[in-house]
CSV table of C-alpha atoms in Angstrom, one decimal:
chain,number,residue,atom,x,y,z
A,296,UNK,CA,62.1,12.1,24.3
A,297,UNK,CA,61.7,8.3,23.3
A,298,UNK,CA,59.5,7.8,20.2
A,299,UNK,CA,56.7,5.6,20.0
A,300,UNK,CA,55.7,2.9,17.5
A,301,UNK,CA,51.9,1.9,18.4
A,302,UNK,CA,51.2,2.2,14.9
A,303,UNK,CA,53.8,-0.3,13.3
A,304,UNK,CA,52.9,-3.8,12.9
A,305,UNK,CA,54.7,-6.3,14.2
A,306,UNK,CA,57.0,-7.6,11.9
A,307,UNK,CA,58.7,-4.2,12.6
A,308,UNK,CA,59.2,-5.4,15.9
A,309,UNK,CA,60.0,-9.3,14.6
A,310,UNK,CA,62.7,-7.8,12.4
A,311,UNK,CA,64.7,-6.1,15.0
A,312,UNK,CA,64.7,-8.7,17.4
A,313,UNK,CA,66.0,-11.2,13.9
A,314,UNK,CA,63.0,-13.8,15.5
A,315,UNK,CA,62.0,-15.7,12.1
A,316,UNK,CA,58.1,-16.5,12.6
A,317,UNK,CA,57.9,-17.5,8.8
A,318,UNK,CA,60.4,-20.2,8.1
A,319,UNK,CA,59.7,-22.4,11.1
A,320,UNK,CA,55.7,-22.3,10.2
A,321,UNK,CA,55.1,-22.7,7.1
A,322,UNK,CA,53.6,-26.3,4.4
A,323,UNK,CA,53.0,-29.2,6.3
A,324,UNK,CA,54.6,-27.7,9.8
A,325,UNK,CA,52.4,-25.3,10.2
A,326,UNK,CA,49.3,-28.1,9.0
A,327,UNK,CA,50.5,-30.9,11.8
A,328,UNK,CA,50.8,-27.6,14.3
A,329,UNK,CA,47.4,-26.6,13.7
A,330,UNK,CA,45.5,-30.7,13.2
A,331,UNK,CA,47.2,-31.3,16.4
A,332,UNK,CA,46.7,-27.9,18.4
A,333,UNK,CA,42.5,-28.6,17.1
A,334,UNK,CA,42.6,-31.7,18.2
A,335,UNK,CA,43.7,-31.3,21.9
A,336,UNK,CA,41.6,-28.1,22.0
A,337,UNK,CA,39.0,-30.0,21.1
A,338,UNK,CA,39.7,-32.0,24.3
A,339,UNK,CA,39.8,-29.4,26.7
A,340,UNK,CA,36.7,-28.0,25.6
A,341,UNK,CA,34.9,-31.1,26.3
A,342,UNK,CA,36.8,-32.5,29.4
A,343,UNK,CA,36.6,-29.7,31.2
A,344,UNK,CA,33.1,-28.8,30.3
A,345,UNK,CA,32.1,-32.1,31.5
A,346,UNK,CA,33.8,-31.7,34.8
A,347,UNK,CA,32.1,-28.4,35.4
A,348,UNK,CA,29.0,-30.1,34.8
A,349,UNK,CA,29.6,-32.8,36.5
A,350,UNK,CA,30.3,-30.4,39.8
A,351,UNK,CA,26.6,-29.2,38.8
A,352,UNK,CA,24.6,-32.4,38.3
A,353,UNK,CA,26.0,-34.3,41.5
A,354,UNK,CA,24.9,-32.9,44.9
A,355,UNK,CA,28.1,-34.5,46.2
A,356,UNK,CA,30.4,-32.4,45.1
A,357,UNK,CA,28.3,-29.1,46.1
A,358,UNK,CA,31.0,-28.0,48.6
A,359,UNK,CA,33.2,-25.0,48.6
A,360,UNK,CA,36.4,-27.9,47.1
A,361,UNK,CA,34.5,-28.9,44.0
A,362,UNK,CA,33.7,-25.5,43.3
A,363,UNK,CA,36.9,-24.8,43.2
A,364,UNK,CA,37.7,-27.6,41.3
A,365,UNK,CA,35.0,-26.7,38.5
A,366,UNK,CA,36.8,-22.9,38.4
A,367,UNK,CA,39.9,-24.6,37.8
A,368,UNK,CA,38.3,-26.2,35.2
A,369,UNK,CA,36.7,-22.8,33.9
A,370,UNK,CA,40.3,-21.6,34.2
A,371,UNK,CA,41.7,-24.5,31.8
A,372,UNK,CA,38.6,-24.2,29.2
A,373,UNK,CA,39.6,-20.6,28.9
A,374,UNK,CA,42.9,-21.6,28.2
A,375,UNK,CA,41.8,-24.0,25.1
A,376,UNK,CA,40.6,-20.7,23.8
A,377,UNK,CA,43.5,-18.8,24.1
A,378,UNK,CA,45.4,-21.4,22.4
A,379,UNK,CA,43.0,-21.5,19.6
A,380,UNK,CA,43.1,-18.0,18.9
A,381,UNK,CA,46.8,-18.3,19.3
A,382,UNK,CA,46.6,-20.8,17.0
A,383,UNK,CA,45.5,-18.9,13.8
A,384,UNK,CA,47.3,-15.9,15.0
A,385,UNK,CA,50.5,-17.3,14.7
A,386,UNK,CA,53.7,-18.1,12.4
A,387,UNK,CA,53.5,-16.1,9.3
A,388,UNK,CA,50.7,-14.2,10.5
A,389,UNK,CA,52.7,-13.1,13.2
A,390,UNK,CA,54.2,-10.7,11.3
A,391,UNK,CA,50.8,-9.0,10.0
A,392,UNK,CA,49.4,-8.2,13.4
A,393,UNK,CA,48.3,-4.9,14.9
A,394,UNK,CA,50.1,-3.9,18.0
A,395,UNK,CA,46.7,-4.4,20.0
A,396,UNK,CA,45.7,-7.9,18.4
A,397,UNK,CA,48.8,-9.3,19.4
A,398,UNK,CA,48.9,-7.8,22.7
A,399,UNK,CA,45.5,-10.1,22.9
A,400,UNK,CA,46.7,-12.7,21.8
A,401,UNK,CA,49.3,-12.6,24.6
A,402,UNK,CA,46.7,-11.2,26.6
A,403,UNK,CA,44.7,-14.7,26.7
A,404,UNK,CA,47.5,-17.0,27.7
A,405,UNK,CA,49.0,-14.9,30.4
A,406,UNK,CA,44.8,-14.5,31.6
A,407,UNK,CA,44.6,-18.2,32.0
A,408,UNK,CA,47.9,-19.1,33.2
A,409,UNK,CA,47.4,-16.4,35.9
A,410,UNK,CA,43.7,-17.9,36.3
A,411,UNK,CA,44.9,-21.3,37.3
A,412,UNK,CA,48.1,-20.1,39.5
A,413,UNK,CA,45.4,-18.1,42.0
A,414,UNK,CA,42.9,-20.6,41.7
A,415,UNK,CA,45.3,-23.3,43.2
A,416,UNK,CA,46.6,-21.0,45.8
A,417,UNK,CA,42.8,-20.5,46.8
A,418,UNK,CA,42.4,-24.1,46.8
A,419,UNK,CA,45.8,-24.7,48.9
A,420,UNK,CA,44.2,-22.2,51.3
A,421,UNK,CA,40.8,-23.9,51.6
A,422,UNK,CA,42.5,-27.2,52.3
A,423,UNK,CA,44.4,-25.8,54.9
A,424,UNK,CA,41.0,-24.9,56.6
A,425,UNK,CA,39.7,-28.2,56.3
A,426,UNK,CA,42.6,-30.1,57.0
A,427,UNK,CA,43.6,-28.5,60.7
A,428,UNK,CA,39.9,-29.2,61.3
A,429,UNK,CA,40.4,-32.6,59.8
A,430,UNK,CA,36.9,-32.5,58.1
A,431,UNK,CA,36.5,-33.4,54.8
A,432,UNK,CA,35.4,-30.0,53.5
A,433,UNK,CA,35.4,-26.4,54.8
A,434,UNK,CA,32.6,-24.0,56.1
A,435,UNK,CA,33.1,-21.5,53.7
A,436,UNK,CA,30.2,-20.1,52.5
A,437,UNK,CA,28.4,-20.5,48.8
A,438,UNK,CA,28.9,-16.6,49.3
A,439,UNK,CA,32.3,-16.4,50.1
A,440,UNK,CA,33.1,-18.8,47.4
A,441,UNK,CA,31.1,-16.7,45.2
A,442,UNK,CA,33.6,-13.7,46.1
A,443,UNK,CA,37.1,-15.4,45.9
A,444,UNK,CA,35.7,-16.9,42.2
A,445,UNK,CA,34.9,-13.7,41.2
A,446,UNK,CA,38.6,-11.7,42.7
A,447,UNK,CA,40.3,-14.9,40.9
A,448,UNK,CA,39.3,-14.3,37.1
A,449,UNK,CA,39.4,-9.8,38.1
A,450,UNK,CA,42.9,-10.5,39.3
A,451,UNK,CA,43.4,-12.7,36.2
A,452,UNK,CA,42.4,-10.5,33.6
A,453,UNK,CA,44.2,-7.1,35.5
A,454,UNK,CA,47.7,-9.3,35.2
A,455,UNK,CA,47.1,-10.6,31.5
A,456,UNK,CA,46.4,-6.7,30.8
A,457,UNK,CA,49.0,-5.2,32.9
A,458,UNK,CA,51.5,-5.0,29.5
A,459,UNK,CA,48.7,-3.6,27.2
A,460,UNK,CA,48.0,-0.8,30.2
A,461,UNK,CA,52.1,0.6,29.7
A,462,UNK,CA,54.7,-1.9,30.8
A,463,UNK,CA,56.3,-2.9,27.2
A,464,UNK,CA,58.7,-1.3,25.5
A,465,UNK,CA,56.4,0.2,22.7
A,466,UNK,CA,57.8,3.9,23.6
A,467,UNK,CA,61.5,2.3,24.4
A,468,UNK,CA,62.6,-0.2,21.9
A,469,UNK,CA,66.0,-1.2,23.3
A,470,UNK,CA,64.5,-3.2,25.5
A,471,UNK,CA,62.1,-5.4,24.2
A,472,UNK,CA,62.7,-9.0,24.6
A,473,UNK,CA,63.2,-11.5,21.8
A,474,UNK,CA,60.4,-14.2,22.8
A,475,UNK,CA,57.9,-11.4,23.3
A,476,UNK,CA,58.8,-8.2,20.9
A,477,UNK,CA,56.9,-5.8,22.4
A,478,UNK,CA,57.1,-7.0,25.9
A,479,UNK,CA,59.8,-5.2,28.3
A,480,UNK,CA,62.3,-7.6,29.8
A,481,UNK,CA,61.9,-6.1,32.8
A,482,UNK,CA,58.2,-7.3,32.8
A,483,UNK,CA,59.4,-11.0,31.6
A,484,UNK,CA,61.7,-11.0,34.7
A,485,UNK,CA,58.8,-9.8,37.2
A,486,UNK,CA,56.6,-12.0,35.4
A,487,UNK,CA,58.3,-15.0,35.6
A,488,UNK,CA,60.1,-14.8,38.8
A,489,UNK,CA,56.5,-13.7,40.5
A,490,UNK,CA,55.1,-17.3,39.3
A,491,UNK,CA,58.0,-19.3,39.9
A,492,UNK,CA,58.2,-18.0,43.6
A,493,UNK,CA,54.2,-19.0,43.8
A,494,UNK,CA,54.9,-22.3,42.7
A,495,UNK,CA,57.7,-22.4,45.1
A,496,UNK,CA,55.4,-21.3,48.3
A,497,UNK,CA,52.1,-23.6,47.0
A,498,UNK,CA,54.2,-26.6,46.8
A,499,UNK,CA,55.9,-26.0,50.4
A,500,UNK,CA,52.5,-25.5,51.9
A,501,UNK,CA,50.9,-28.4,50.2
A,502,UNK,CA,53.9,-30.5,51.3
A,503,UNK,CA,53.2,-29.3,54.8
A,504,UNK,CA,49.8,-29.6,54.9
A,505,UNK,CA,50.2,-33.8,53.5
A,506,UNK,CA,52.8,-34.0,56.1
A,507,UNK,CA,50.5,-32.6,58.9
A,508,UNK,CA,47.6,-35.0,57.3
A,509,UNK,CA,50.1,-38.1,57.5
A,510,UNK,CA,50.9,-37.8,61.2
A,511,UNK,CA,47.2,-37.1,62.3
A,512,UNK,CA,46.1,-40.2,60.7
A,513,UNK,CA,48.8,-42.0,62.4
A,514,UNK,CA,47.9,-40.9,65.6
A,515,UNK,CA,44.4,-41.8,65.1
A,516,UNK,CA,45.2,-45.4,63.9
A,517,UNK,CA,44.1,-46.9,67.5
A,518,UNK,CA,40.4,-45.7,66.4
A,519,UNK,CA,38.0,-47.5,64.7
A,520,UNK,CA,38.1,-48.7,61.0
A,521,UNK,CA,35.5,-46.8,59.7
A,522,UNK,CA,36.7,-43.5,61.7
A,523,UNK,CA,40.5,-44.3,59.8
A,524,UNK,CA,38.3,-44.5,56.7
A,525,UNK,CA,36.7,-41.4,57.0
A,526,UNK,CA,39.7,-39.5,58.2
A,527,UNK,CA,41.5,-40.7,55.3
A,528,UNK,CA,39.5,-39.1,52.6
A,529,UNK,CA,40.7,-35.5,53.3
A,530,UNK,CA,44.0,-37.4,52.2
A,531,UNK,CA,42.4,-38.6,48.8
A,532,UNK,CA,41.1,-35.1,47.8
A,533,UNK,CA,44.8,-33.9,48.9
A,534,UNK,CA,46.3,-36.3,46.5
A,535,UNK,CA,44.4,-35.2,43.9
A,536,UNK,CA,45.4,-31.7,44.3
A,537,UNK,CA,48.8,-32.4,44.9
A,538,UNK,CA,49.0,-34.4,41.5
A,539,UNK,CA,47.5,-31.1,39.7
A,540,UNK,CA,49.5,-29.0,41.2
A,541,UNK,CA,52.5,-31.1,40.5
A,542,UNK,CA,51.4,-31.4,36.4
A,543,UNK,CA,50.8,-27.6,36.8
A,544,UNK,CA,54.1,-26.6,38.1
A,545,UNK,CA,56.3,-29.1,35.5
A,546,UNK,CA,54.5,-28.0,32.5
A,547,UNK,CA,54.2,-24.1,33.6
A,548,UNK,CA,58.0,-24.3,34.8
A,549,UNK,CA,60.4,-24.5,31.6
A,550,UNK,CA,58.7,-22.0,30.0
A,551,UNK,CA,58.8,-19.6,32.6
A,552,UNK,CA,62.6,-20.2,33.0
A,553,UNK,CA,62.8,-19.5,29.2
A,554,UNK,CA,60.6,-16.2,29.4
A,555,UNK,CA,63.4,-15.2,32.7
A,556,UNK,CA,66.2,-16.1,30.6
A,557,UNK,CA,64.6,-13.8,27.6
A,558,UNK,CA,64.5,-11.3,30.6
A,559,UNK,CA,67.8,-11.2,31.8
A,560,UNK,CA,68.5,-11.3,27.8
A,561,UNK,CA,70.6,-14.4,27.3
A,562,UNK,CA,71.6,-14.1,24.0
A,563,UNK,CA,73.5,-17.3,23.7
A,564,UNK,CA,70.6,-19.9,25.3
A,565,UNK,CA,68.9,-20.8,22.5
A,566,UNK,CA,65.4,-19.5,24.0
A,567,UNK,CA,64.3,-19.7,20.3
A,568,UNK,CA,65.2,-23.2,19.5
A,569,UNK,CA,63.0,-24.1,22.4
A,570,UNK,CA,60.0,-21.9,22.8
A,571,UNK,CA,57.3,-24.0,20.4
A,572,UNK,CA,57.8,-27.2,22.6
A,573,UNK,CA,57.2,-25.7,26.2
A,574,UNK,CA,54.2,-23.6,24.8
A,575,UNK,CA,53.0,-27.0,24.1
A,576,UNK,CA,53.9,-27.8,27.4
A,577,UNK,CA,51.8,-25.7,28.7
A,578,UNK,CA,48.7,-26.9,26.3
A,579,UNK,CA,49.3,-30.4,27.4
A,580,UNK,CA,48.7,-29.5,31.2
A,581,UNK,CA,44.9,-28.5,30.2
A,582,UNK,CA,44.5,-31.9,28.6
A,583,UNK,CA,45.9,-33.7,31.7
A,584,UNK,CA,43.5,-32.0,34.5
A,585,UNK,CA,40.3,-33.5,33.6
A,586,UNK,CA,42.1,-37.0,33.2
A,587,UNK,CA,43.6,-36.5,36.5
A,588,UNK,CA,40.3,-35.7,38.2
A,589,UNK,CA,38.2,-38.7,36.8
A,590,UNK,CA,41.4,-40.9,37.7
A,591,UNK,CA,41.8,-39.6,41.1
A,592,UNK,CA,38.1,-39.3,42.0
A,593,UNK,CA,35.8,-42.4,41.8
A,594,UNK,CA,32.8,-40.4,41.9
A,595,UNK,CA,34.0,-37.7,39.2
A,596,UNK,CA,34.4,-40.4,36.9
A,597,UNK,CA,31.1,-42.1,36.9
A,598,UNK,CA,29.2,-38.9,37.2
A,599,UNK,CA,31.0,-38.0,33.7
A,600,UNK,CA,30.5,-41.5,32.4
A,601,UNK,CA,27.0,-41.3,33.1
A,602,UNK,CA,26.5,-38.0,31.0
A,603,UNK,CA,28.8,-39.3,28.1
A,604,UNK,CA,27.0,-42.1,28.0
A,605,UNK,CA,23.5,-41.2,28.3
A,606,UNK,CA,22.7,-44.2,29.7
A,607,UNK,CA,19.8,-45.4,32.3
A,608,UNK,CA,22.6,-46.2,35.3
A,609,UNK,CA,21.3,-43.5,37.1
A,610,UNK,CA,18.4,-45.9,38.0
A,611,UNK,CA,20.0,-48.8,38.1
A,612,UNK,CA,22.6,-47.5,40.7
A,613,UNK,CA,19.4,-46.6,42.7
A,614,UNK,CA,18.2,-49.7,42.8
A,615,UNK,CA,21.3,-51.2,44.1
A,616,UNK,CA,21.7,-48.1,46.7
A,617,UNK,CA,18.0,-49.3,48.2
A,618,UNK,CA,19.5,-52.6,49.1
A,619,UNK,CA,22.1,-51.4,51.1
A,620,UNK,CA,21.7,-50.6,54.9
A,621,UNK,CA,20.8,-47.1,55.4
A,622,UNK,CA,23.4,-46.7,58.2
A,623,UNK,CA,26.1,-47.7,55.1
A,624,UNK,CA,24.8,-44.4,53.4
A,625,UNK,CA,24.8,-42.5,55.9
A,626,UNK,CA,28.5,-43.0,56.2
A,627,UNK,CA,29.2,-43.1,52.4
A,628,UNK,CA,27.6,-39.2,52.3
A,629,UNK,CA,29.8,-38.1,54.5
A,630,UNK,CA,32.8,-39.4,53.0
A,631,UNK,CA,32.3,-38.6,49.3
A,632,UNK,CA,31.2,-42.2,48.3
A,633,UNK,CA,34.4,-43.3,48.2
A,634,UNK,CA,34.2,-46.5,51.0
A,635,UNK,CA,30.4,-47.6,50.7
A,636,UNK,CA,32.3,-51.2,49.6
A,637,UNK,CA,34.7,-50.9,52.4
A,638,UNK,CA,31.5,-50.5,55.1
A,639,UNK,CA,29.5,-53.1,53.5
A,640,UNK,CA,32.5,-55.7,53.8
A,641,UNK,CA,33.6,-54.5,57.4
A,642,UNK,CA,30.0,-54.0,58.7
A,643,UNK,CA,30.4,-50.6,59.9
A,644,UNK,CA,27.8,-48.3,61.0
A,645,UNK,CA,27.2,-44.6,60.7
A,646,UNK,CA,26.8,-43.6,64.7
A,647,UNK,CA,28.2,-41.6,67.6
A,648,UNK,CA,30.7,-39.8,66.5
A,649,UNK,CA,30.6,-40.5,62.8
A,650,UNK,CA,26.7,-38.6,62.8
A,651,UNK,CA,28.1,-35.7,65.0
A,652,UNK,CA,30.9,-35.3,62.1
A,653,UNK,CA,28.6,-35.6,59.2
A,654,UNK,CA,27.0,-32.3,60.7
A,655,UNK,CA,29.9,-30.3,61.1
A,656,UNK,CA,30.8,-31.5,57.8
């Protein structure tokens, strides 16, 4: 019978696999590491905090894809946490941790990576319900929402605990990995391999889906302009995931080829040499979301500008919404605000089948 070893700490574990966590972490390394990690932290906590509330304050973006959005957001502010606790739990503390704190620690990051990866599958699948409708937004419910939000962060939390509840190698030392000391290498192969195949399938689907988007929009080019215009915003928001997707999967990817190779215990990869850089990888991709959202969306960005700056453009902007037509508004609802200047220059107006569209919308 295999003897277990819940109550060593880990530089027990450290030591066998010969990973040095002191050297590489130590005077003014493990200072830059730590001004540097507060800093971006810092960042993500505020981005994303402002894009959740900016999903809050603005009635346009009170549909189930902004939702979404905002719980992506929810799933990158987590992950600011989980890299600060990381943070002061790491290097030469490394070595002083309990068994269960650094299964935590671990916990965190593998919560929030797993947190993002479902949200954006949920996301791919409520585009693809919009997008064969070609509306702008589908007709899921607030409920329903409510729901897959809720089954996003339980299935989240069960795969970030899944190690803690018995697969390591806490009770079978000879195979622990080096990256992770405590983790089985079996797990890092499933692990990895499970994500890498999801990033594989979203990015098909997405792919398909733009495809699919492309061709409708070419067949409808004989309609009017303002029906091209409107079609052409489920393209915009698709964009916009694609591009976060596409940050997701390049920063996610090397290290979870490093975690395979740790799996399949490549001795001679230098997994080691590597590992700091792609962790910050991975931090870098919750800095980028909120930049690519207020890049990507018009509307995003000036509802966040507006509560950074605490200015009185709220007003203003109503003043200069009362002088234009209300058959222009009536259109620029419908279509996210994104072509009220295109409808005022081409003198379009919000009728037939435009109003019909805005219903089922």
């Amino acid at each position: 019978m295999n003897e277990c070893y819940y109550d060593k700490r880990m530089d027990f574990f450290y030591n066998r696999t010969k990973t040095d966590t002191a050297d590489e972490w130590t005077g003014p390394q493990l200072i830059g590491v730590l001004c540097f990690g507060t800093f971006f932290c810092l960042f993500i906590f505020i981005s994303n905090s402002l894009v959740i509330a900016a999903v809050v304050k603005n009635k346009r973006f009170h549909f189930p894809f902004y939702y979404l959005l905002a719980n992506l957001a929810a799933a990158d502010f987590f992950a600011g946490i989980a890299y600060v606790f990381l943070m002061f739990n790491t290097g030469p503390v490394s070595k002083t941790l309990t068994v269960n704190r650094w299964f935590l620690r671990q916990g965190l990051l593998d919560t929030s990576l797993t947190a993002s990866l479902v949200n954006l599958l949920v996301i791919a699948v409520e585009r693809h319900m919009s997008i064969m409708r070609m509306k702008i937004h589908s007709n899921l419910t607030k409920k329903r929402v409510t729901f897959l939000i809720i089954s996003i962060w339980a299935i989240a939390i069960f795969m970030g605990a899944v190690p803690t509840l018995g697969w390591n190698c806490l009770c079978d030392i000879t195979v622990c990995s080096s990256l992770a000391p405590i983790y089985s290498r079996s797990y890092l192969v499933f692990w990895s391999v499970l994500n890498l195949v999801v990033f594989f399938i979203m990015v098909v689907v997405y792919i398909r889906i733009y495809m699919y988007v492309q061709r409708k929009t070419n067949v409808l080019s004989s309609h009017t302009s303002g029906s091209i215009s409107r079609r052409r915003t489920p393209v915009k928001l698709m964009k916009t995931v694609m591009t976060v997707l596409g940050a997701f999967v390049v920063c996610w990817t090397p290290g979870l080829v490093v975690l395979l190779l740790d799996g399949l215990n490549c001795t001679d990869c230098g997994i080691q040499n590597v590992k700091r850089w792609f962790l910050l990888l991975a931090l870098l991709n919750s800095v980028m979301n909120p930049i690519i959202y207020s890049y990507k969306d018009d509307e995003m960005w000036a509802t966040m500008k507006r509560m950074i700056c605490c200015s009185s453009e709220d007003k203003s902007q109503e003043r200069r919404s009362s002088r234009i037509p209300s058959t222009v508004l009536c259109r620029s609802t419908d279509i996210s605000g994104h072509y009220i200047q295109d409808g005022i220059i081409q003198g379009t107006i919000c009728g037939k089948g435009d109003l019909g569209d805005k219903g089922n919308s």
